[in-house]
Tab-separated table of C-alpha atoms (C1' of nucleotides) in Angstrom:
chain	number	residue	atom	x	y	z
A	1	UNK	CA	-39.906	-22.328	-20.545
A	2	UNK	CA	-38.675	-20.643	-17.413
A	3	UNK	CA	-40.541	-20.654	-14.315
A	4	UNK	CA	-40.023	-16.948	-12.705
A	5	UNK	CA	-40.208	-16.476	-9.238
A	6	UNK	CA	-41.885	-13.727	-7.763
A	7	UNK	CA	-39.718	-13.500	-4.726
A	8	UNK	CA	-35.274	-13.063	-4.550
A	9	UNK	CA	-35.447	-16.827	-3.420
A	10	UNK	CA	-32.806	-18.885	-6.200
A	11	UNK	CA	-33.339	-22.740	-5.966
A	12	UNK	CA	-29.583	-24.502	-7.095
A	13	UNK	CA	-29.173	-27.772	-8.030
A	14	UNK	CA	-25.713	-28.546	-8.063
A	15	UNK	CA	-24.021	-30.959	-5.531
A	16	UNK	CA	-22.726	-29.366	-2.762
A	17	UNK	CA	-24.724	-26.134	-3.153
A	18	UNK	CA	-28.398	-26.566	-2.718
A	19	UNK	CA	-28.999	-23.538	-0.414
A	20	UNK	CA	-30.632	-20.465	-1.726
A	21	UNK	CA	-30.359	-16.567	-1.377
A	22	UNK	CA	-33.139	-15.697	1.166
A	23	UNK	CA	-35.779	-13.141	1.049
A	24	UNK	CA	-33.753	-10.253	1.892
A	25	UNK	CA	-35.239	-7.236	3.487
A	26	UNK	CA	-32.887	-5.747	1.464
A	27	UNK	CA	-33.797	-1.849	1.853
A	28	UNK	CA	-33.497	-2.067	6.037
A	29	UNK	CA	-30.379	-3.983	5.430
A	30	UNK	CA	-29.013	-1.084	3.189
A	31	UNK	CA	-30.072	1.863	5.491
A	32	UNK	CA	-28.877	-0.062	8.855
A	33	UNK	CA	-25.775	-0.685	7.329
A	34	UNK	CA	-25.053	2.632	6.095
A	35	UNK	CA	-26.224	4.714	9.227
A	36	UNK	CA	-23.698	2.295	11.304
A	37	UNK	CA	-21.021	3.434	8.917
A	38	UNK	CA	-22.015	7.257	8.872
A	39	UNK	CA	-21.288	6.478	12.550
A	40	UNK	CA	-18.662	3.746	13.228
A	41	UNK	CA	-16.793	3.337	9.948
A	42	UNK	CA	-12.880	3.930	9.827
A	43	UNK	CA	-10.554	6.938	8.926
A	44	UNK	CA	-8.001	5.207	6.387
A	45	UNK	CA	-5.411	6.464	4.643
A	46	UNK	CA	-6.656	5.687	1.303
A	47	UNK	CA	-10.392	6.332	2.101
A	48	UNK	CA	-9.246	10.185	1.687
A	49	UNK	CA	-8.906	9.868	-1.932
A	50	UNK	CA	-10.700	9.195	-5.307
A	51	UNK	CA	-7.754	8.813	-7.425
A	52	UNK	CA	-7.774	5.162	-8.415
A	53	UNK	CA	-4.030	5.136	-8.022
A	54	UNK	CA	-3.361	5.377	-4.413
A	55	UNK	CA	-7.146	2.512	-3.796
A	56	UNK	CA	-5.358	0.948	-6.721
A	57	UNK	CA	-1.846	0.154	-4.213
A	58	UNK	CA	-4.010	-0.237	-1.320
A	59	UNK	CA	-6.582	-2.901	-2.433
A	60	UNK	CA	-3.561	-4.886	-3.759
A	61	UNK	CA	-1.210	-4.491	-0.118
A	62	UNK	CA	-4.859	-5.435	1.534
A	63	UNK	CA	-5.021	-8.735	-0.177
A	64	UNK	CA	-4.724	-11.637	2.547
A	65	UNK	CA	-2.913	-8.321	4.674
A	66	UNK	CA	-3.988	-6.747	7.949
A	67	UNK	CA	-4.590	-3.051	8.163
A	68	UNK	CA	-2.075	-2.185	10.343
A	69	UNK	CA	0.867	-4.204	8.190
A	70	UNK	CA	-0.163	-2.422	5.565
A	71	UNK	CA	-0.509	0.872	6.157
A	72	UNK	CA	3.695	2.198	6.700
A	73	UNK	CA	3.944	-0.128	3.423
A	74	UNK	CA	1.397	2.197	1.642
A	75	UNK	CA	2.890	5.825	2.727
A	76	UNK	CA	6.370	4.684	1.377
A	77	UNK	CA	5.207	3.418	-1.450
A	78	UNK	CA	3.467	6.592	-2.492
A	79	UNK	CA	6.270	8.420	-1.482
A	80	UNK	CA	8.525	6.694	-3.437
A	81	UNK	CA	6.173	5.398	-6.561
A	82	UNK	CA	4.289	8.755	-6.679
A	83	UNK	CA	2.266	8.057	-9.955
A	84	UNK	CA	1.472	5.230	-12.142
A	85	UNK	CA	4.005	6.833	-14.985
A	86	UNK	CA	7.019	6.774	-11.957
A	87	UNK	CA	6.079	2.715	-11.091
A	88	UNK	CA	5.688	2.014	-14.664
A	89	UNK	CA	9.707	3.680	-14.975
A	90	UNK	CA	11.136	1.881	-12.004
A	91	UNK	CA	12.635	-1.093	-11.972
A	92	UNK	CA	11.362	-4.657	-10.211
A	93	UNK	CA	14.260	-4.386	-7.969
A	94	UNK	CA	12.844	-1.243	-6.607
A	95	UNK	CA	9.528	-1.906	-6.412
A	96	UNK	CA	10.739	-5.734	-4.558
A	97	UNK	CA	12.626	-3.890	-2.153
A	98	UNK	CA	9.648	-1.825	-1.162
A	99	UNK	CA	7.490	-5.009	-0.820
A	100	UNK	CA	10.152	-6.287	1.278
A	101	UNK	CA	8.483	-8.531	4.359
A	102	UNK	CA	5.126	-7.862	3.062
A	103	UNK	CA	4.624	-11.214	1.529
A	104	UNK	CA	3.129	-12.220	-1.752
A	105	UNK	CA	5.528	-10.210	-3.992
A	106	UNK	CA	4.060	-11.756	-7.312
A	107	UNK	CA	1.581	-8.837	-5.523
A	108	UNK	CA	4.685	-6.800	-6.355
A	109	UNK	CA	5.523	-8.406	-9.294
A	110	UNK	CA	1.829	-7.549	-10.687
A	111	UNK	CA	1.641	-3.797	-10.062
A	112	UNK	CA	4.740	-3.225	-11.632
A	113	UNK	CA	3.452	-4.841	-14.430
A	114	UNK	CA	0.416	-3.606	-14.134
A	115	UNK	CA	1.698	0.147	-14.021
A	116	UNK	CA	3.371	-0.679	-17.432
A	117	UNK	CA	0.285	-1.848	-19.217
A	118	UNK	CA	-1.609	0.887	-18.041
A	119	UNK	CA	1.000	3.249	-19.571
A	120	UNK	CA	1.118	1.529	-22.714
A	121	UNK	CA	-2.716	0.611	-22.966
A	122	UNK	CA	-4.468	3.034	-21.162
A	123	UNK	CA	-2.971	6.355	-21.707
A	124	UNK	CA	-1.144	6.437	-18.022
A	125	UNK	CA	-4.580	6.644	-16.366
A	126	UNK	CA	-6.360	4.042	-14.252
A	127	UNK	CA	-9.057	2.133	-16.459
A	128	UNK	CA	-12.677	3.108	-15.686
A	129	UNK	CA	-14.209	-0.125	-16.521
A	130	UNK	CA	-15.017	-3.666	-14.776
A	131	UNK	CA	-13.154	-5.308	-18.112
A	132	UNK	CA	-10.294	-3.642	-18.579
A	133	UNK	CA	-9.329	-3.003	-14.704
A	134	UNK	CA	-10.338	-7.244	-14.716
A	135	UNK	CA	-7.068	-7.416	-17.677
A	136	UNK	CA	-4.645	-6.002	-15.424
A	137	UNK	CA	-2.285	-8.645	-13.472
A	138	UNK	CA	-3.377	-9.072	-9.978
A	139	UNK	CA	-7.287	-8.038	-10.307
A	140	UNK	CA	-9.480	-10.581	-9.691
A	141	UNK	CA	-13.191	-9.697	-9.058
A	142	UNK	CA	-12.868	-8.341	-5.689
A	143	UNK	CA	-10.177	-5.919	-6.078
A	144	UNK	CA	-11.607	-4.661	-9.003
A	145	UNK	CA	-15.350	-3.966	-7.402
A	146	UNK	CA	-13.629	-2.509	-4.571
A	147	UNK	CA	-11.312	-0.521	-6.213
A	148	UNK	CA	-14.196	0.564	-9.239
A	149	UNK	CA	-16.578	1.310	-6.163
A	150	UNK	CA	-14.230	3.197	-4.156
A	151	UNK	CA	-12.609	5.639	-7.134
A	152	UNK	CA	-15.704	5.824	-9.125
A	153	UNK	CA	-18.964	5.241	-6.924
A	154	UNK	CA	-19.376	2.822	-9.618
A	155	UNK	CA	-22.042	-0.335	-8.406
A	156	UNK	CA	-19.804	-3.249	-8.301
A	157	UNK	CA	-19.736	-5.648	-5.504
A	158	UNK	CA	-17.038	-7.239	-3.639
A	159	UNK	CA	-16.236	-10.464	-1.922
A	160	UNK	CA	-13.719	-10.932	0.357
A	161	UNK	CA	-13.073	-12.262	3.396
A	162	UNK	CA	-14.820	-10.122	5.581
A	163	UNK	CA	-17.645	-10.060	3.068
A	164	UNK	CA	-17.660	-13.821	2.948
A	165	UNK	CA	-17.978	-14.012	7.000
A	166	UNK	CA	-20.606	-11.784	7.019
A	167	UNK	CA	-22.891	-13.172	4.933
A	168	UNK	CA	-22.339	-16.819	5.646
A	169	UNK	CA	-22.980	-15.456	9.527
A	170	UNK	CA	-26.295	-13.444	8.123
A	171	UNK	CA	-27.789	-16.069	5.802
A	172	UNK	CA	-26.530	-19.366	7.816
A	173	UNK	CA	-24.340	-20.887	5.284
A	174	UNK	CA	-24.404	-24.381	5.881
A	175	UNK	CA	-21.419	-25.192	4.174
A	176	UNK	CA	-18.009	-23.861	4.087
A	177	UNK	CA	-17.989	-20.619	1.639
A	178	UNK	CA	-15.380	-21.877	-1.113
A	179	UNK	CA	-18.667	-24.262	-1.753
A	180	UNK	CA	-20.973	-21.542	-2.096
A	181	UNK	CA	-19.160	-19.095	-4.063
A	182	UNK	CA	-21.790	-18.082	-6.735
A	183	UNK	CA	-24.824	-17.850	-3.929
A	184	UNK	CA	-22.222	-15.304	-1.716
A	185	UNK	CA	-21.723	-13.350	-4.747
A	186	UNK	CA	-25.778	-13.151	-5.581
A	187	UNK	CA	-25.586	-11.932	-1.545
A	188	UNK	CA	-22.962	-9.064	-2.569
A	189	UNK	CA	-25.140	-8.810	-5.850
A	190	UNK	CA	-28.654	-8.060	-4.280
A	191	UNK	CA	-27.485	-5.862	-1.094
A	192	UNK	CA	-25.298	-3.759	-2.797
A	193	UNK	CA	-26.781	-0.288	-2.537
A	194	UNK	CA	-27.075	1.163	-6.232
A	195	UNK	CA	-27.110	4.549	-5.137
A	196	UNK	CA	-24.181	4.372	-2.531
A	197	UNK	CA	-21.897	1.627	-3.935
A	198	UNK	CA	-19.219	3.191	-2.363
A	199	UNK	CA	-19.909	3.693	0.979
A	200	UNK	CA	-21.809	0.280	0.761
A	201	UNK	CA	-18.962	-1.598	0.168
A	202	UNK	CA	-16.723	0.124	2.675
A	203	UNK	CA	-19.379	-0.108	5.393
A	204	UNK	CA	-19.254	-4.159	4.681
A	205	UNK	CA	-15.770	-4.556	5.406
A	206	UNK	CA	-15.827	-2.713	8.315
A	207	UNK	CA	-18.553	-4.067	9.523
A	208	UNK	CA	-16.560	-7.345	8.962
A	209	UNK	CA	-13.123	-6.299	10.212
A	210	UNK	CA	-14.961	-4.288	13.719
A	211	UNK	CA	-18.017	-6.229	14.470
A	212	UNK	CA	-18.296	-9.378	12.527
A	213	UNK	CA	-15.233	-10.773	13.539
A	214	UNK	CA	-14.148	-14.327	13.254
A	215	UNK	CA	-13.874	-14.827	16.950
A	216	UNK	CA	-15.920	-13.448	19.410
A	217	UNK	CA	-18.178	-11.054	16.689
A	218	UNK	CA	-19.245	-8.108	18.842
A	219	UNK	CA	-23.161	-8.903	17.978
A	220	UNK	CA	-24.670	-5.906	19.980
A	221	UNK	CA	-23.485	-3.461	18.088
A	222	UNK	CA	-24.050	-4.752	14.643
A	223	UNK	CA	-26.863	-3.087	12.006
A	224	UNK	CA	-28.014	-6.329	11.284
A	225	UNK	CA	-28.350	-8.504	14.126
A	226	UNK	CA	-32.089	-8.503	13.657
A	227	UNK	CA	-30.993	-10.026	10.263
A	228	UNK	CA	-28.905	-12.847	11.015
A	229	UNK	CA	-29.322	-16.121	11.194
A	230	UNK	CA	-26.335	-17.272	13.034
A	231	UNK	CA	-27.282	-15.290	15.723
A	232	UNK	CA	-30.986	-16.216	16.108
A	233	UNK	CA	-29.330	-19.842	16.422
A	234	UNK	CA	-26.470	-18.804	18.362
A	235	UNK	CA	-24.234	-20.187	15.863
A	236	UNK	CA	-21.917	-17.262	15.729
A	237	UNK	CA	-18.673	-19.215	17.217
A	238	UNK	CA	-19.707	-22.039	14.436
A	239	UNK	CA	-20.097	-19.709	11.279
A	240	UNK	CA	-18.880	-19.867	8.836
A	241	UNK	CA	-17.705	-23.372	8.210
A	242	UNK	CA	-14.105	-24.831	7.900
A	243	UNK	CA	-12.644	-26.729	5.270
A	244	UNK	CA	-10.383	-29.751	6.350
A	245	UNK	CA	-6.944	-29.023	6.180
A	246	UNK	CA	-4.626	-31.701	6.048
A	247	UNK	CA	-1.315	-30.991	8.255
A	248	UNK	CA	2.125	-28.583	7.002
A	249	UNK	CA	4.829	-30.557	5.984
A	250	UNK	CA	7.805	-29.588	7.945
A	251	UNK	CA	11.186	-29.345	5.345
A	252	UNK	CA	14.740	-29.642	6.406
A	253	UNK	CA	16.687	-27.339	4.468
A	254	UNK	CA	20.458	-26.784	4.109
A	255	UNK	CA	21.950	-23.076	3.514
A	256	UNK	CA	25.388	-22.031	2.717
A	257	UNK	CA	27.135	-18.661	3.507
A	258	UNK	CA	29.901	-18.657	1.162
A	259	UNK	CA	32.529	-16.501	1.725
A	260	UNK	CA	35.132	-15.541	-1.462
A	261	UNK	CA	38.906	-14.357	-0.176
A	262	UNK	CA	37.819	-10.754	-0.596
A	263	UNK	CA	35.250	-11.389	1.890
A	264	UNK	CA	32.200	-10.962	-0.307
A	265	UNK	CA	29.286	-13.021	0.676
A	266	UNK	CA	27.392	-15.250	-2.457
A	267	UNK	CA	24.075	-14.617	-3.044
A	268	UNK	CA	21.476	-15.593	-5.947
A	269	UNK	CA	18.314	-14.000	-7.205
A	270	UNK	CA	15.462	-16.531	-7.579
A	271	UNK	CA	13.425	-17.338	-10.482
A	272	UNK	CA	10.299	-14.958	-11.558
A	273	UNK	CA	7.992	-17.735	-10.852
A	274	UNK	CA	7.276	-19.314	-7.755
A	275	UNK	CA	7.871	-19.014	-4.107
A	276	UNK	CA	9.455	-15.886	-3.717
A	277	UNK	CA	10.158	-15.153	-7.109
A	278	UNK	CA	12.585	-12.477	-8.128
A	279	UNK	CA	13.985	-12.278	-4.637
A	280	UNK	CA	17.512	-12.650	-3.266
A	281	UNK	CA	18.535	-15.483	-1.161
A	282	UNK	CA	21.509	-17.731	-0.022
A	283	UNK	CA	21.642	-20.885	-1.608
A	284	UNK	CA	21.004	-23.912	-0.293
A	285	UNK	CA	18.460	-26.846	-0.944
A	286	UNK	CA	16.733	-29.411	0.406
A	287	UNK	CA	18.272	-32.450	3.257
A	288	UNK	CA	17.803	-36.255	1.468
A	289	UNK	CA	17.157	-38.839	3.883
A	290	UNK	CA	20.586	-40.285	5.245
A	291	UNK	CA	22.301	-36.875	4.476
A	292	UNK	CA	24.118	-34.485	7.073
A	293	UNK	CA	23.739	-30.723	6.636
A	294	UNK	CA	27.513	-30.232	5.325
A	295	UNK	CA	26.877	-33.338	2.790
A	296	UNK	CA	23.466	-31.394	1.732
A	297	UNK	CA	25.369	-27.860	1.519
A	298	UNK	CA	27.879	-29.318	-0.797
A	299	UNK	CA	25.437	-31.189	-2.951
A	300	UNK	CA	23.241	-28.470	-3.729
A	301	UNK	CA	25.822	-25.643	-4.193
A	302	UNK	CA	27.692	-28.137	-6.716
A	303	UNK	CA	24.116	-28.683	-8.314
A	304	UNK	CA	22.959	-24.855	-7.803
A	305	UNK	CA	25.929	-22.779	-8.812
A	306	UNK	CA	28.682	-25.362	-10.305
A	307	UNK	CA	31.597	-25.155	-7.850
A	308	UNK	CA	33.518	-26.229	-4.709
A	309	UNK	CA	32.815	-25.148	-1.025
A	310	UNK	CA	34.356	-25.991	2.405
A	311	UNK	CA	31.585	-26.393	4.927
A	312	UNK	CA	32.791	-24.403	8.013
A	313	UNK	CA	31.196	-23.446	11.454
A	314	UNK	CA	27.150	-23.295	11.820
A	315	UNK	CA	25.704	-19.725	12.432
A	316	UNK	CA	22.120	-20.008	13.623
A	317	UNK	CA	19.493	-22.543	13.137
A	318	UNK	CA	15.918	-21.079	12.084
A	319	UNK	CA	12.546	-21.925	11.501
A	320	UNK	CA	9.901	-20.477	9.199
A	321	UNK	CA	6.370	-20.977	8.159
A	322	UNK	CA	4.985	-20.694	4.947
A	323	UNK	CA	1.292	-21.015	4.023
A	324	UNK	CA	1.655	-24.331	2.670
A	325	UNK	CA	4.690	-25.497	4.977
A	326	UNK	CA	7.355	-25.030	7.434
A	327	UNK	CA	11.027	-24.837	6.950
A	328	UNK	CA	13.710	-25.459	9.582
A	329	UNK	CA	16.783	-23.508	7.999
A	330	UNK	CA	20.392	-24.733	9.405
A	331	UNK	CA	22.827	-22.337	8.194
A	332	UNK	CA	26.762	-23.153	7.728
A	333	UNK	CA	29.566	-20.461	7.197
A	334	UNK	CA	31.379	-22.077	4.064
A	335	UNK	CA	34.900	-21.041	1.725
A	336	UNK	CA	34.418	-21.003	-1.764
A	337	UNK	CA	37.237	-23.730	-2.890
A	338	UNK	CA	36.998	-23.593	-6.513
A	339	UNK	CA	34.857	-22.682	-9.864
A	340	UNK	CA	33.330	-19.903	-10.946
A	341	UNK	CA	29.585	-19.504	-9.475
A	342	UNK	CA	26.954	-20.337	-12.213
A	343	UNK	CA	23.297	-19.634	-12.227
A	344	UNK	CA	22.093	-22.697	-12.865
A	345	UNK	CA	19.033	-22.870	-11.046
A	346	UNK	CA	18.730	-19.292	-10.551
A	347	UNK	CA	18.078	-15.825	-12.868
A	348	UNK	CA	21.729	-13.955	-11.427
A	349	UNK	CA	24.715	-15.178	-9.140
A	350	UNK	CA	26.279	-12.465	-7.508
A	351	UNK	CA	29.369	-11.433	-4.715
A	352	UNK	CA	28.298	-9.062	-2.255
A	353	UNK	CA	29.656	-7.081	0.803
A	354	UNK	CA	27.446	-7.004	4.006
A	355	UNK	CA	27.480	-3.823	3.993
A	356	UNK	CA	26.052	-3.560	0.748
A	357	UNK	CA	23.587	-6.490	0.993
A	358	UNK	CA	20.636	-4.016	2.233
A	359	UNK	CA	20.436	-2.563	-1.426
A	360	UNK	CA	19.165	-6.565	-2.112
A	361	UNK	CA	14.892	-7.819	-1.636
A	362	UNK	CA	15.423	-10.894	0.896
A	363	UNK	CA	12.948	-12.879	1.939
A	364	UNK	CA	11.964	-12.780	5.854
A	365	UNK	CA	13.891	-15.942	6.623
A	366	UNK	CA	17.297	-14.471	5.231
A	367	UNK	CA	16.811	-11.110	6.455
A	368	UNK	CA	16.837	-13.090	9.755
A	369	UNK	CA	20.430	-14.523	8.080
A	370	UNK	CA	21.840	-11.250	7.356
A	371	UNK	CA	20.820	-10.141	11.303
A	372	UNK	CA	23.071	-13.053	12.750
A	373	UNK	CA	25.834	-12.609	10.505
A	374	UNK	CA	25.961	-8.924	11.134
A	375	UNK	CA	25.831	-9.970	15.112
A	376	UNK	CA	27.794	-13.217	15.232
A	377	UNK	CA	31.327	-13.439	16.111
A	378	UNK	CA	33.346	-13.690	12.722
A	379	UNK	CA	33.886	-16.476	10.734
A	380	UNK	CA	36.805	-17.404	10.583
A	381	UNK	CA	36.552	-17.851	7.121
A	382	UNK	CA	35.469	-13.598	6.913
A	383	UNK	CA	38.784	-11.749	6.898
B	1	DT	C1'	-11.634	-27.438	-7.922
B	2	DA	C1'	-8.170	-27.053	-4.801
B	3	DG	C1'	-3.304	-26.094	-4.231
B	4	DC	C1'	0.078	-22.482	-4.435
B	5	DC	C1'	1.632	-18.052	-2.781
B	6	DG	C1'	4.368	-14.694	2.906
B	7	DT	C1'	4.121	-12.660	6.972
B	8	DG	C1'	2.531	-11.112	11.469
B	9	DG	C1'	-0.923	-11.392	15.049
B	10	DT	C1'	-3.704	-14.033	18.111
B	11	DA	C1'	-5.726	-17.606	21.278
C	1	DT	C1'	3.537	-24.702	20.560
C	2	DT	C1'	0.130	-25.097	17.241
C	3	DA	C1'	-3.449	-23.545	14.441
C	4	DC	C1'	-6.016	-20.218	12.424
C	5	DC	C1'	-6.607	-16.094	9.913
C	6	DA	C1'	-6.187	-11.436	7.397
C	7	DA	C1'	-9.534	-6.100	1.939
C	8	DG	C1'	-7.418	-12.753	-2.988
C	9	DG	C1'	-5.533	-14.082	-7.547
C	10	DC	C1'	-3.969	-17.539	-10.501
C	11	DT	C1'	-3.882	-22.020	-12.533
DNA sequence: TAGCCGTGGTA
DNA sequence: TTACCAAGGCT
């Protein structure tokens, strides 16, 4: 038989996780939070609508993404993908050369996908339940409360980053929050304001992305600093805790402009899955140990698209981090000697003019390519 | 669970 | 320059 506890207090067992959800005073938290909103919350874009398309395309360009980025992103996209029916129609070229230099396009990938099960599925209308908007590609837990709140006042919580900060900050989380997922949940859980789910969650990340910063939080002017633990101990700088991260590895990589006689430029679309997937890029590979960059180039474009190149004059040398490593990119002019260009290691192969190549997604790092070539002195292997 | 998945801003 | 981080999801 259960013991039942008369207070909010939850006592966990499991390794790792043995702190529990305090004895909130949870209705001052609600109204402090709220009346700070009413008063300091921000005027976005998306906060002036309750269709769940348009919080639908922002929640998803917010993911791991700055306000600011985000917000030219989201009044071209709803200029040019004006309804759910109109993404659903378009094709992932389109909808990857909007994304373009936003990052994360399986993000991309997702609401275009997305858009076409809610056409077939759904009628052509956002769902209006935590299950089915859970189905979609793309909606985890977070962008589904937020979304659900925000369209529909409905009382789901959230937990994102900000969210996370500010409640490891208010309770003291002693451990770094990817260890304490299900008690920071039960924090979202409990607080949430049933009657104002909406403005509840909105006030939160705010609060988080204003006040409860991760450096240098702005403490006297948050609702809760009565509340919070990391401030009673002066632990604010300290809060929440960081994982160890072991160090980027740093890749040399190869890449070939190849040039045809008619002066087109070679470029292949990547794969669907993985890094960058469905994007446009020039090829090129990986440096072995003991190999020079021409050796490299004409390995992997042999390996990669099946035929001959002459490795000509370098055009720029670049580096580029990733979230899970660095690239240094040397980049060679080369001739295209022989073969027709398969796509063996790629969805499409395909000869372009520069002044066409625009119509192409490119990842960051080649639309830095593209720049130098367009500025460079000629090749002399460019007619 | 922890690694993968982009880019721009900041100290 | 380096490291961290931002309205996370997926496997």
């Amino acid at each position: 038989m259960k013991k039942l506890n008369q207070n909010q207090s939850v006592t966990r067992t499991s390794a790792g996780s043995s702190q529990s959800l305090p004895n909130f005073a949870i209705l001052d938290l609600r109204e402090s939070l709220l009346s700070w909103y009413a008063q300091g919350g921000r005027d976005l874009p998306w906060r002036h609508h309750r269709d769940p398309y348009p919080i639908w395309i922002s929640e998803i360009m917010l993911q791991q993404t700055q306000v600011k980025t985000v917000i030219p992103y989201y009044h071209r996209w709803l200029e040019r993908f004006g309804t759910i029916a109109s993404l659903a129609e378009s094709s992932q070229q389109d909808v990857l050369k909007l994304w373009q230099g936003l990052g994360y396009y399986a993000r991309a990938r997702n609401l275009h996908a997305g858009a076409q099960a809610i056409v077939q599925d759904h009628g052509g209308s956002f769902p209006t339940t935590l299950e089915a908007a859970l189905s979609l590609p793309g909606i985890g837990r977070t962008t589904a409360g937020g979304i659900l709140s925000a369209a529909f006042n409905l009382p789901l919580p959230i937990l994102d980053g900000n969210v996370k900060r500010i409640f490891a900050r208010l309770i003291g989380l002693q451990m770094p929050p990817a260890k304490a997922m299900k008690l920071l949940w039960q924090c979202s859980e409990v607080l949430l304001d049933p009657e104002n789910p909406r403005d509840f969650n909105q006030a939160l990340m705010d609060l988080g992305a204003t006040v409860c910063t991760p450096k240098a939080p702005d403490c006297n002017r948050c609702p809760w600093i009565a509340h919070c633990q990391a401030y009673q101990l002066q632990m604010q700088a300290d809060l929440p805790m960081r994982q160890t991260s072991s160090p980027l590895p740093h890749k040399q990589i190869g890449v070939a402009v190849i040039w045809n006689e008619r002066g087109e430029i070679l470029i292949d679309r990547r794969r669907q899955e993985g890094l960058l997937g469905g994007l446009w890029e020039f090829p090129g590979g990986k440096i072995e140990p003991g190999e020079t960059v021409p050796d490299c180039i004409h390995r992997e474009i042999r390996e990669e698209l099946a035929i001959a190149v002459e490795v000509g004059a370098q055009l720029i040398i670049l580096e580029h981090a990733y979230t899970h490593f660095r690239v240094t990119l040397t980049v060679h002019h080369c001739r295209h000697v022989a073969g027709e260009p398969q796509p063996l290691e790629s969805d499409e192969v395909r000869w372009v003019r520069l002044d066409e190549i625009d119509q192409f997604p490119f990842p960051k790092a080649n639309v830095k390519i593209i720049e130098a070539l367009r500025q460079s002195p000629n090749s002399s292997f460019q007619p």
